[in-house]
Coordinates of C-alpha atoms in Angstrom, one line a residue:
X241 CA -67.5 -24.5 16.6
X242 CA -64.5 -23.4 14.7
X243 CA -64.8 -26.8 12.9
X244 CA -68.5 -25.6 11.8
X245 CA -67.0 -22.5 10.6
X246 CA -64.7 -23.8 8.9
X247 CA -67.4 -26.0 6.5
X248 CA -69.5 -23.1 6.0
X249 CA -67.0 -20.7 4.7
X250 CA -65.9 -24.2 2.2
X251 CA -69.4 -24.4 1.6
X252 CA -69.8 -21.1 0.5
X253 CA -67.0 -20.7 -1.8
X254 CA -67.8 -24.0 -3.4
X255 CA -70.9 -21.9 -4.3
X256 CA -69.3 -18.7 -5.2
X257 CA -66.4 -20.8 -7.7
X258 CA -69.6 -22.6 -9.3
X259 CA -71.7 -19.3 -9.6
X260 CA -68.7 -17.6 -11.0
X261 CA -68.2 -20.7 -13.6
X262 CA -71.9 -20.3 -14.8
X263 CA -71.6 -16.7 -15.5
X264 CA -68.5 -17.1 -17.4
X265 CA -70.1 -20.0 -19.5
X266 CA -73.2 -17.9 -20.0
X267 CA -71.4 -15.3 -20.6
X268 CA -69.8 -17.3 -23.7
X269 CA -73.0 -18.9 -25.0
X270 CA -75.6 -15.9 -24.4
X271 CA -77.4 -14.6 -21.4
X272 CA -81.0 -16.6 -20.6
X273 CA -83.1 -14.3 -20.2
X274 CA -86.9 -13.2 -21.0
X275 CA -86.3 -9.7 -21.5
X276 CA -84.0 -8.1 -24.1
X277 CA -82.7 -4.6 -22.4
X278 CA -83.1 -2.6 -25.6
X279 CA -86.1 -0.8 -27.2
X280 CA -85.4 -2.0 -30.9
X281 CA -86.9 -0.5 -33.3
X282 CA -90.1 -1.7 -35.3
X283 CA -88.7 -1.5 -38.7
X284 CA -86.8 -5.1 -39.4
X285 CA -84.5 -5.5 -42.2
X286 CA -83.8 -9.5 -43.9
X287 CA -80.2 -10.2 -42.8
X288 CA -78.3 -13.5 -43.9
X289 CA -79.3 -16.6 -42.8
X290 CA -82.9 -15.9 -41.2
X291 CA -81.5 -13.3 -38.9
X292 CA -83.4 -10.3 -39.0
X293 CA -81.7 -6.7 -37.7
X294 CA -83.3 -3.3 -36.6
X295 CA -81.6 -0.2 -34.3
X296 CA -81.7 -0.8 -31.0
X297 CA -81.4 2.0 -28.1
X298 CA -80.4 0.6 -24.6
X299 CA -82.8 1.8 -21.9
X300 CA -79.6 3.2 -19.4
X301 CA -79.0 5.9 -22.8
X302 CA -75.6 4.4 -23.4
X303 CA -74.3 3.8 -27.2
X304 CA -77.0 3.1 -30.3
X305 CA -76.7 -0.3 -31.3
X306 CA -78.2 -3.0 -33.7
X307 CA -79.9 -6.1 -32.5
X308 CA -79.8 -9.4 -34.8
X309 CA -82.6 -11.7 -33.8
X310 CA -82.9 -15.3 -35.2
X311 CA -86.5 -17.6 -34.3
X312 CA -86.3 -21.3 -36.3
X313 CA -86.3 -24.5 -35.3
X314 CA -83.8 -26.5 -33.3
X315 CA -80.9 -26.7 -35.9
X316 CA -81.7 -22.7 -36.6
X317 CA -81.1 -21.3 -33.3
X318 CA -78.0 -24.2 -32.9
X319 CA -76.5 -22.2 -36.0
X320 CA -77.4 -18.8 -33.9
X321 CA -76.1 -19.8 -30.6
X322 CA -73.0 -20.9 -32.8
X323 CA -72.5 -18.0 -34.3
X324 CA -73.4 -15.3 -31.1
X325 CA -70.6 -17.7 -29.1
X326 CA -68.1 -17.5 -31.7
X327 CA -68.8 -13.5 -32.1
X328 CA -68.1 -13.0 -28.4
X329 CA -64.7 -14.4 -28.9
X330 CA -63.3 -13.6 -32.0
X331 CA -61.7 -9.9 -31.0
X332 CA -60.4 -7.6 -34.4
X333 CA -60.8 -4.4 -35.4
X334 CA -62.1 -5.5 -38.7
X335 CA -64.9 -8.1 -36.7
X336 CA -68.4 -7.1 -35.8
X337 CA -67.7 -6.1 -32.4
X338 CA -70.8 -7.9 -30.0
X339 CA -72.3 -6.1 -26.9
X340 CA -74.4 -9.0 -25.6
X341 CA -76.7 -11.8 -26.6
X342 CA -79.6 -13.0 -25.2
X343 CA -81.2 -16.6 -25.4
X344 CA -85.4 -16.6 -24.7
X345 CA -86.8 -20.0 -24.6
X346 CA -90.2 -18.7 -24.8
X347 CA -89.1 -15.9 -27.1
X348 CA -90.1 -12.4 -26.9
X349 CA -93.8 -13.4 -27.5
X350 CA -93.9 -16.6 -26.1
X351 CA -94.0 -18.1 -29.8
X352 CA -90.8 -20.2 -29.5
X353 CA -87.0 -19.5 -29.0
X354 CA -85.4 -16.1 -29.8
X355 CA -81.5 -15.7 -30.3
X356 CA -80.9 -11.8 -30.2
X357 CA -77.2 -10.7 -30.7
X358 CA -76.4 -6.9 -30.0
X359 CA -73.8 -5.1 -31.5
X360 CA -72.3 -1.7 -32.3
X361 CA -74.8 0.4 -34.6
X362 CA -74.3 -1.0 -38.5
X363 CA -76.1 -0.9 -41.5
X364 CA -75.5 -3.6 -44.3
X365 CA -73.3 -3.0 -46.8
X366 CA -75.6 -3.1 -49.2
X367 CA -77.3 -0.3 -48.1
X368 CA -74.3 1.6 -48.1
X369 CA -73.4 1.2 -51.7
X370 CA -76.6 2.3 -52.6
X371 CA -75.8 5.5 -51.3
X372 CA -72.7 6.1 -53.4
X373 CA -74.2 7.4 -55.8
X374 CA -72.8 11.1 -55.3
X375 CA -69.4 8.9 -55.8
X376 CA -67.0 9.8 -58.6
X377 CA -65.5 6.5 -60.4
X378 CA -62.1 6.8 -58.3
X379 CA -63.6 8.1 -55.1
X380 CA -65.8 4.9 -55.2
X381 CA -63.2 2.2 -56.6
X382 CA -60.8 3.7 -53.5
X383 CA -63.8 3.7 -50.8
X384 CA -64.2 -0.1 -51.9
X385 CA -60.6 -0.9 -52.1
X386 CA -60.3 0.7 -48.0
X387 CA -63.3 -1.6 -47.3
X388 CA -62.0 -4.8 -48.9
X389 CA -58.9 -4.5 -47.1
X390 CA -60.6 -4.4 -44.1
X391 CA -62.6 -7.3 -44.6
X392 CA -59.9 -9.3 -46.0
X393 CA -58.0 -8.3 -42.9
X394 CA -60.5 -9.8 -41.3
X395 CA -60.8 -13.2 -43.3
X396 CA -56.9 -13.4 -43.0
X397 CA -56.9 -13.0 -39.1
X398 CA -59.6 -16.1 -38.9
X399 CA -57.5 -18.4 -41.4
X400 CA -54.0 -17.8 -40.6
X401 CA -53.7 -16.4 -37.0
X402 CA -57.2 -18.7 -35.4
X403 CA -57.0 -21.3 -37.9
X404 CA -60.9 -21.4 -38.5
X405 CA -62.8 -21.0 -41.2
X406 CA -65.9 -18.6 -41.9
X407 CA -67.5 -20.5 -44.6
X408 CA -70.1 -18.2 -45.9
X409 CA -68.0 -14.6 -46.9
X410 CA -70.3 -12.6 -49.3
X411 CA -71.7 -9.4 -49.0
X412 CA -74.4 -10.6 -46.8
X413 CA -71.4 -11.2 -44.1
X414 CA -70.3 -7.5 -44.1
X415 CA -71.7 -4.9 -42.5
X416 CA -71.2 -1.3 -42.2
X417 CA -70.5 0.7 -39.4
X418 CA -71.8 4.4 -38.7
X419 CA -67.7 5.8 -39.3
X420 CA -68.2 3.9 -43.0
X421 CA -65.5 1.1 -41.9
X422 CA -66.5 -2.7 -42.7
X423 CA -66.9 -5.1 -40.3
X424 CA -67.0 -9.2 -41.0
X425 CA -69.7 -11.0 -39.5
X426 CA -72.5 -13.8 -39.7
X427 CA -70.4 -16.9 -37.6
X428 CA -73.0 -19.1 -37.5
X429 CA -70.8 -21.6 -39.5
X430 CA -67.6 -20.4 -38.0
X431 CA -65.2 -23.4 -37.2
X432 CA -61.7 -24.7 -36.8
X433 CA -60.7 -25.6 -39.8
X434 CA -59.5 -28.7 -39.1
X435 CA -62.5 -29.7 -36.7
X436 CA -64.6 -32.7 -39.3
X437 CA -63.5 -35.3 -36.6
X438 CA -65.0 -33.2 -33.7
X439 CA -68.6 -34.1 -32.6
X440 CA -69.8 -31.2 -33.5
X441 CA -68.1 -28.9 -37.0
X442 CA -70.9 -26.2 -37.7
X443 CA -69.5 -25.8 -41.1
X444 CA -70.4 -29.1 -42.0
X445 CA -73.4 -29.5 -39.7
X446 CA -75.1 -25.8 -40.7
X447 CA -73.5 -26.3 -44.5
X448 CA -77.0 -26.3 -45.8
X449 CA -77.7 -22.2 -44.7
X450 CA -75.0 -21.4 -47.5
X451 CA -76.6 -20.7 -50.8
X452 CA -75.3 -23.1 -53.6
X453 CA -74.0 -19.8 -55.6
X454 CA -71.4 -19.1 -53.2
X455 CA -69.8 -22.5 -52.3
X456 CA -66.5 -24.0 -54.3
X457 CA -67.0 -26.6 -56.1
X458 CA -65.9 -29.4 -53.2
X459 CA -67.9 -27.6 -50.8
X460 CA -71.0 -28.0 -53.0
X461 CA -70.3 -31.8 -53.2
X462 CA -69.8 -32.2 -49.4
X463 CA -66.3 -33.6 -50.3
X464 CA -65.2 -33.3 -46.8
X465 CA -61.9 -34.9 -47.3
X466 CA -61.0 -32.5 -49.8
X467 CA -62.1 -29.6 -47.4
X468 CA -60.0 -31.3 -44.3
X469 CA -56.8 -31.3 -46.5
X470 CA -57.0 -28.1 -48.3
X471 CA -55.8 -24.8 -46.8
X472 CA -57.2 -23.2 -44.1
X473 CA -58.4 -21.0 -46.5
X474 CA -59.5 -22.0 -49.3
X475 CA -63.4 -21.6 -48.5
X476 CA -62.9 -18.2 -47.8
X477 CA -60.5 -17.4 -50.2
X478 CA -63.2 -18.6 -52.5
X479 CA -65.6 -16.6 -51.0
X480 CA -63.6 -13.0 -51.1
X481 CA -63.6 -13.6 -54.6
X482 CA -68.0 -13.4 -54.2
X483 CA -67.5 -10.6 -52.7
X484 CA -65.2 -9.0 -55.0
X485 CA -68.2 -9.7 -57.8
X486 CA -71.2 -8.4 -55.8
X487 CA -69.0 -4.9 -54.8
X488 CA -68.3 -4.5 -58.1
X489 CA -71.4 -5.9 -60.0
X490 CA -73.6 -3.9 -57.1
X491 CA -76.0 -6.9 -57.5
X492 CA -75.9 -10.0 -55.4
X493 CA -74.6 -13.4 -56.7
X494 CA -77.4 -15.4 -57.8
X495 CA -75.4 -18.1 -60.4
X496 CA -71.9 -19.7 -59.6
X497 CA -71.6 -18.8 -63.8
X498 CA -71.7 -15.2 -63.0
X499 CA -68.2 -15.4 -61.5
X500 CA -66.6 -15.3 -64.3
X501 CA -67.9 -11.6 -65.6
X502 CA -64.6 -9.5 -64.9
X503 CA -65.8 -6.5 -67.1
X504 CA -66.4 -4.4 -64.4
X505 CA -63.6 -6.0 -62.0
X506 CA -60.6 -3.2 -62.0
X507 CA -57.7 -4.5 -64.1
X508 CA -55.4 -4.1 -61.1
X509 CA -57.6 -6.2 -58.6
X510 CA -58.2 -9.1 -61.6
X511 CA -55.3 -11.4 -61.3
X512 CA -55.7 -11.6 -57.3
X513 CA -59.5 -12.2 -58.0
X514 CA -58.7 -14.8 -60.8
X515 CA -56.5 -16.9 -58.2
X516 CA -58.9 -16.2 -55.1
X517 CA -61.5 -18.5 -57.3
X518 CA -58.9 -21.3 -58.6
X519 CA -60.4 -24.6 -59.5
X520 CA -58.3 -26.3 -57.1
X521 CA -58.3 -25.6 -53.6
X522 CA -54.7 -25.5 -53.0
X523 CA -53.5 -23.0 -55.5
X524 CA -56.2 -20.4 -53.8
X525 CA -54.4 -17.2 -53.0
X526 CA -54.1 -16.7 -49.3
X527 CA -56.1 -13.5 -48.1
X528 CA -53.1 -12.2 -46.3
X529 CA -51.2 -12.1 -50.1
X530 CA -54.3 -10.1 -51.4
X531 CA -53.4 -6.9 -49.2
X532 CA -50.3 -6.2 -51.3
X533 CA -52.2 -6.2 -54.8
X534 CA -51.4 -3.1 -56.6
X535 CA -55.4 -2.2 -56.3
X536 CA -54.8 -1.4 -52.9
X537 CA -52.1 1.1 -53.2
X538 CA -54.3 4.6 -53.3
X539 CA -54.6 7.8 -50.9
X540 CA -57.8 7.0 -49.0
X541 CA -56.0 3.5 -48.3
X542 CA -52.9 5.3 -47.4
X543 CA -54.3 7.7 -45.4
X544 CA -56.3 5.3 -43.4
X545 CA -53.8 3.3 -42.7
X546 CA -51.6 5.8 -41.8
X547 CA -53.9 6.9 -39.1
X548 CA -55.3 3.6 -38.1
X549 CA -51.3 2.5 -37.0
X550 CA -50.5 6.4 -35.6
X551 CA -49.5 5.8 -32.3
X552 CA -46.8 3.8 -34.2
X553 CA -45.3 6.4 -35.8
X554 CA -42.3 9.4 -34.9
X555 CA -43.4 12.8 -35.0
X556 CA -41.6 14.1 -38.1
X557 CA -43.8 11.6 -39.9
X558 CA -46.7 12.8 -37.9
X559 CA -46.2 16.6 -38.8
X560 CA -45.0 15.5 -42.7
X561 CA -48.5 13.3 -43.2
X562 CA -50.7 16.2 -41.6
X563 CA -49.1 18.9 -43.7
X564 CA -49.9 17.1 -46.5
X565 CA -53.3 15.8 -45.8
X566 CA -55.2 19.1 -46.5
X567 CA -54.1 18.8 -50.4
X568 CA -56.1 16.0 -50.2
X569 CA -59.0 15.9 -48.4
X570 CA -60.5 17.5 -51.5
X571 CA -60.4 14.0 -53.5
X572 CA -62.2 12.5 -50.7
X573 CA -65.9 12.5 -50.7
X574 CA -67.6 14.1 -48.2
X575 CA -69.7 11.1 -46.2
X576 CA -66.3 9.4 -46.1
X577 CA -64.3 13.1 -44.0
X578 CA -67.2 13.6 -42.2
X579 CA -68.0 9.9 -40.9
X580 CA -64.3 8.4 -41.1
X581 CA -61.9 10.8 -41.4
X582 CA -63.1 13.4 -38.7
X583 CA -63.1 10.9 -36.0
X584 CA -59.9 9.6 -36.5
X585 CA -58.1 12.8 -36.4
X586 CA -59.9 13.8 -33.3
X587 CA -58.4 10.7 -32.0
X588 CA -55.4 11.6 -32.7
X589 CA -55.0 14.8 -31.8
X590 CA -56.4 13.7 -28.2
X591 CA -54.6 10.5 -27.6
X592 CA -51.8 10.2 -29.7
X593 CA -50.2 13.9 -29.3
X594 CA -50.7 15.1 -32.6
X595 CA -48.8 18.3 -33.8
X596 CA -50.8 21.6 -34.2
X597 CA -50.6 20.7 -37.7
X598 CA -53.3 18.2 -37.5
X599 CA -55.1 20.9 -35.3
X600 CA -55.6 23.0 -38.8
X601 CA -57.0 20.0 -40.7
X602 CA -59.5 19.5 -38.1
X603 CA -60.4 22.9 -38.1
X604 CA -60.7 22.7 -42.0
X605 CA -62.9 19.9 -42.2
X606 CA -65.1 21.6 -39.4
X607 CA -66.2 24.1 -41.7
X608 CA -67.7 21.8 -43.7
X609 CA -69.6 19.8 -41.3
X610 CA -73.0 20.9 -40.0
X611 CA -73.8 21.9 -36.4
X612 CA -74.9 19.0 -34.8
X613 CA -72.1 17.6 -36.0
X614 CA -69.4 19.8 -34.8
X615 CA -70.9 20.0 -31.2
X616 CA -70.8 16.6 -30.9
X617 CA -67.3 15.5 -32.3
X618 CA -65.6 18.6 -33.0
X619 CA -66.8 20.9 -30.0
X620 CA -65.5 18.7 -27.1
X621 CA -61.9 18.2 -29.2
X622 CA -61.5 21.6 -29.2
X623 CA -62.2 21.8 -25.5
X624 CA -60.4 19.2 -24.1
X625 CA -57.1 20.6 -26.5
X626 CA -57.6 24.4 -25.2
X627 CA -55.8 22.9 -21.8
X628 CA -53.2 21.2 -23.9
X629 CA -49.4 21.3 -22.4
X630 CA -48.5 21.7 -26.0
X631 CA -47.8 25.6 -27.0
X632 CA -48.5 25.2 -30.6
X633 CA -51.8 23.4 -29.8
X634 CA -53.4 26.3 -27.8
X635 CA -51.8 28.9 -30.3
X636 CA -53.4 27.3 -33.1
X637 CA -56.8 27.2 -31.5
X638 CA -56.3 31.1 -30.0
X639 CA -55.4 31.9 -33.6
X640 CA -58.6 30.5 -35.8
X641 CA -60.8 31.9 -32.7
X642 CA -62.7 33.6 -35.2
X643 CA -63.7 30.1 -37.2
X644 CA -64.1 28.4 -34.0
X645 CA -66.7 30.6 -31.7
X646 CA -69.4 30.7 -34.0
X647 CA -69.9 26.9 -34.2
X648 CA -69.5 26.4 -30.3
X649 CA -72.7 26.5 -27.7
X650 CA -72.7 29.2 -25.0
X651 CA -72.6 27.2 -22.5
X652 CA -70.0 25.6 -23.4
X653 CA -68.0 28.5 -24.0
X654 CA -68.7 30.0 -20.9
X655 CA -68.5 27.2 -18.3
X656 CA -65.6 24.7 -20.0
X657 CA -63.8 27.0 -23.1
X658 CA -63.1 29.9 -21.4
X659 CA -61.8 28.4 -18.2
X660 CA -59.2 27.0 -20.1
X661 CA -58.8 30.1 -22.4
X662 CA -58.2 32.4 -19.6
X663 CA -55.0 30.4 -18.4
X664 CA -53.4 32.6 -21.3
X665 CA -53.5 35.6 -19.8
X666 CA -51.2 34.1 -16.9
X667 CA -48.4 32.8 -20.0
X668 CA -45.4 34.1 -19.6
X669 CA -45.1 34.4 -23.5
X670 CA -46.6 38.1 -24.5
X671 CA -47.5 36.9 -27.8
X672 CA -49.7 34.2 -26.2
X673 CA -51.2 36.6 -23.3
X674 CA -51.5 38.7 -26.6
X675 CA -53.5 35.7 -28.7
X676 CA -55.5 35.4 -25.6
X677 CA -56.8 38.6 -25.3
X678 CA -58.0 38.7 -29.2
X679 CA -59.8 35.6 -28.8
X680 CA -62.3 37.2 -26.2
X681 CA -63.2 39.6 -28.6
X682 CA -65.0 36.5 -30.4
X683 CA -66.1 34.4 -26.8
X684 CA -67.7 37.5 -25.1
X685 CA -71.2 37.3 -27.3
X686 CA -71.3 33.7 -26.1
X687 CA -70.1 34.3 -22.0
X688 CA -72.3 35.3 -18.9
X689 CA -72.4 39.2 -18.1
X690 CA -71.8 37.3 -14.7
X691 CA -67.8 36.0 -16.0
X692 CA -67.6 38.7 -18.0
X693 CA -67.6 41.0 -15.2
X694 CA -65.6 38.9 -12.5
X695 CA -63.2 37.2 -13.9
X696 CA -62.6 38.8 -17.5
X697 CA -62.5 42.2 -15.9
X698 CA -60.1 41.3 -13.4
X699 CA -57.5 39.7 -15.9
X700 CA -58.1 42.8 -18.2
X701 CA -57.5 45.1 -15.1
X702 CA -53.5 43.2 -14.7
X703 CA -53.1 43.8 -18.7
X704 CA -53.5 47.3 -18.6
X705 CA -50.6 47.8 -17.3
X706 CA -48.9 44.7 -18.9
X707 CA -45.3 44.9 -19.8
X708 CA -45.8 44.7 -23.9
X709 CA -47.5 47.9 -24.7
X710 CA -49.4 46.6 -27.4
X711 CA -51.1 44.2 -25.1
X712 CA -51.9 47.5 -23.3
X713 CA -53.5 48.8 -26.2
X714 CA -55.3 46.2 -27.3
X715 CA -56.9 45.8 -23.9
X716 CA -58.6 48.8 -24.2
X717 CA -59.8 48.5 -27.6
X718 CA -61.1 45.1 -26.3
X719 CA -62.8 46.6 -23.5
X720 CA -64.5 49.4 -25.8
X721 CA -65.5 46.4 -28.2
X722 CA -67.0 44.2 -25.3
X723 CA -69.1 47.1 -23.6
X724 CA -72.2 46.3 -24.6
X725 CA -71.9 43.0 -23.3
X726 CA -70.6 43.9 -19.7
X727 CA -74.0 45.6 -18.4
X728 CA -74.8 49.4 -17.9
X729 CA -73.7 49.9 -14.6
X730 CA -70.6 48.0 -14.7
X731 CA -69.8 50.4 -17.6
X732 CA -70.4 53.0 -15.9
X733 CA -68.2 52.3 -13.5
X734 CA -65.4 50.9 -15.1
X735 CA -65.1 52.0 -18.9
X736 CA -64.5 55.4 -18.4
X737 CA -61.0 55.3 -15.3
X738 CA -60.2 52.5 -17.7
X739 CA -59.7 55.0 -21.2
X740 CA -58.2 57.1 -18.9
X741 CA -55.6 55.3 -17.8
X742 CA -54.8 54.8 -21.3
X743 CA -54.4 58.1 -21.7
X744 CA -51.4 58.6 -19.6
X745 CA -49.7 55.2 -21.4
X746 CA -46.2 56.7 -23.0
X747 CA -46.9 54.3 -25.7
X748 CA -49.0 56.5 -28.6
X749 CA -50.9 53.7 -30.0
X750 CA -52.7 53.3 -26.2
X751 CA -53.1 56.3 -26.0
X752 CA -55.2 56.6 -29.4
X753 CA -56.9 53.8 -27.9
X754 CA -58.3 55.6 -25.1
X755 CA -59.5 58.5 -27.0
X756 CA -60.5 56.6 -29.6
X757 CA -62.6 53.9 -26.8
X758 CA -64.0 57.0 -25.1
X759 CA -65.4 58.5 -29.1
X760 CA -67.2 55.3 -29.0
X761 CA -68.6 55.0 -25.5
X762 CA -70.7 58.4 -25.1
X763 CA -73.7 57.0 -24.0
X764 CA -72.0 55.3 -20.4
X765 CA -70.9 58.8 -19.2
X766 CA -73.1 62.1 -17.7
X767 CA -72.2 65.6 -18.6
X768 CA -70.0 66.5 -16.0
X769 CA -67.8 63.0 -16.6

């Protein structure tokens, strides 16, 4: 019996190890399937190489996203499968990043094979340069210099660090996602770059899906010997220098000829470009030389840098950089703070303990954003930082309550902000218990009469007869200002032993108060009150 046992349970986990092989292999080449999870939208834009792409919303609700779907014959969906394996395992920042892929013999309407690729929402970057319009020259030539760095970034990482090669890098290859940052991708002919003795090398096999205009001269030729000796690079250093061209030119490539126009190429940028397309493959710059051109060295590259590498840096850099930054967010154009900027210093201030400074640039470039906006980004910051350890941060928030309540939802002020808030009136610190209780006056419009009158009116009750007489005062001009929130019959029954309580303060100014609070109140008390 225990010998039958035994074989089973070896049975089964013979089963369980193969099972668990196939879904990582699958899970490398793309899931088969006859169903894509996503309700993508009917508009399809042309993307490189036969792809198609078109929004796609996943049916759980989770994050938008973009699916790329690819139908051709046998050599077109090799190229896909290529490129939606090669996506899955390439990891950097500056790299499309892939959600899933999906392989459907029958396609999705039983017309053939479908490759679908899903990624994070992007546009191309095409599109996005056609809505730069609003762009001064030097907010445009620095927006492009942020992107190229990215994408050579990118094109650096795959020659020098994987040793593969990309083979097709024009601006059909980048796309743009919805924070404005560039992301590398189309991998169909992605391979090692020294793989032309391998059965399979998609950058010779697929070479054909590369238009003429954008391959070096041994490329064109097929002179694959020349190709295996060069540098790792020298395909795509070749092809950084199309892109260069087309971001500059805003027009696509459509002559090899056409290289050679550097009128609009920025005198800074044109020696790197100049050895980027050298005759010989050898003398080709290497992309990771092209991040230290002079054309790079501007304050939206700075800045993004800066705060792309944060964690890395010591906190009187931090506090230096983010007094500094509102001088010159102005220079910055708007799609850029809103979409790039924004996020990044909301990540910073809630994972990478950013000083209250950064707490007033948020709060600047709130005012400038619309609604929708700041309850989506700038709302739940705000929250999450109200129960900050951090002094500073919660005196900086308590301080610009008056900017900040207007923009935030009731119910979000009245079942997660003030929560938080009202720890303030506990502090130990009068000037914050002080901070605290000004801040209602601009929360109450937006709170339940319910919280008003339990919890509010309790804390108000201790401060009354706090130990800073000025926190004494100002509770009862509060209370006098906040009335008409707090319902008729709870002002009837508290308002009026509240003013005079005040009354018998030995500190004049509450005393005032409480004459003044009563002048104001008339219509909460009868006759003989």
């Amino acid at each position: 019996v225990s010998s039958c046992v035994l074989w089973c349970v070896w049975t089964w986990l013979k089963k369980r190890r193969f099972g668990m092989a196939m879904n990582f292999l699958s899970s490398l080449v793309g899931r088969a399937t006859s169903t894509v999870p996503y309700a993508i939208d009917a508009n399809q834009r042309a993307d490189w190489g036969g792809w198609t792409m078109a929004d796609a919303q996943p049916r759980d609700g989770s994050e938008p996203a973009t699916a790329f779907r690819k139908r051709g014959n046998a050599e077109d969906i090799r190229a896909a499968k290529n490129g939606a394996k090669r996506l899955r395992t390439v990891r950097h920042p500056n790299v499309l990043r892939l959600i899933d892929s999906y392989d459907l013999e029958n396609g999705d309407d039983g017309q053939g094979p479908v490759v679908y690729v899903v990624t994070e929402r992007v546009k191309t970057l095409r599109e996005v340069l056609r809505s730069m319009k609003d762009f001064t020259a030097k907010q445009r030539n620095e927006y492009l210099a942020w992107g190229l760095k990215q994408i050579t970034a990118a094109v650096s990482f795959l020659n020098n660090d994987c040793n593969l090669v990309h083979g097709n890098v024009c601006m059909d290859a980048v796309v743009v996602t919805e924070k404005l940052e560039w992301k590398l991708h189309g991998f169909d002919l992605l391979s090692d770059a020294k793989g032309s003795n391998l059965p399979e090398w998609p950058l010779q096999d697929f070479a054909w899906m590369v238009q003429k205009q954008y391959k070096p001269a041994e490329f064109a030729k097929g002179d694959w010997d020349t190709i295996h000796s060069s540098p790792p690079w020298a395909i795509d250093a070749w092809g950084l220098g199309c892109l260069i061209q087309e971001v500059f030119a805003q027009s696509q490539l459509n002559r090899t000829e056409e290289l050679r126009r550097t009128q609009h190429i920025p005198q800074a940028l044109l020696p790197d470009y100049q050895r980027l397309l050298a005759s010989t493959p050898s003398k080709r710059m290497n992309p990771s030389r092209l991040t230290n051109s002079p054309f790079f060295n501007n304050s939206l590259v700075d800045i993004m840098v800066f705060l792309e590498n944060f964690a890395l840096r010591d906190d009187f850099e931090k506090d230096t950089f983010f007094k500094k930054l509102p001088g010159q967010v102005e220079s910055i154009p708007p799609p850029v703070l809103k979409n790039t900027l924004l996020p990044l210093v909301i990540n910073a201030l809630e994972y990478n303990n950013a000083p209250a400074s950064a707490l007033n640039l948020l709060l600047k470039l709130g005012q400038d954003v619309d609604e929708q906006t700041y309850a989506a980004k700038i709302s739940p910051c705000i929250v999450k930082l109200s129960g900050s350890p951090e002094r500073s941060i919660r005196i900086t928030i308590l301080l610009h309550m008056d900017k900040i309540a207007p923009h935030m939802d009731a119910k979000v002020v009245d079942g997660e902000l003030y929560p938080k808030i009202s720890t303030g009136f506990l502090d130990q610190s009068g000037y914050i218990r002080e901070l605290t209780l000004k801040s209602i006056a601009f929360l109450a419009p937006k709170m339940k009469e319910k919280t008003l009158t339990g919890s509010l009116l309790k804390h108000l009750a201790k401060l009354q007869v706090d130990a800073e007489p000025s926190i004494r005062a100002n509770t009862t001009i509060l209370l006098s200002n906040i009335a008409q929130y707090l319902g008729k019959s709870t002002c009837e029954r508290v308002l009026l032993n509240a003013f005079c309580r005040a009354l018998k303060d030995n500190f004049p100014p509450s005393r005032s108060a409480g004459l003044l609070s009563m002048g104001s109140t008339p219509k909460y008390y009868t006759a003989d009150e």
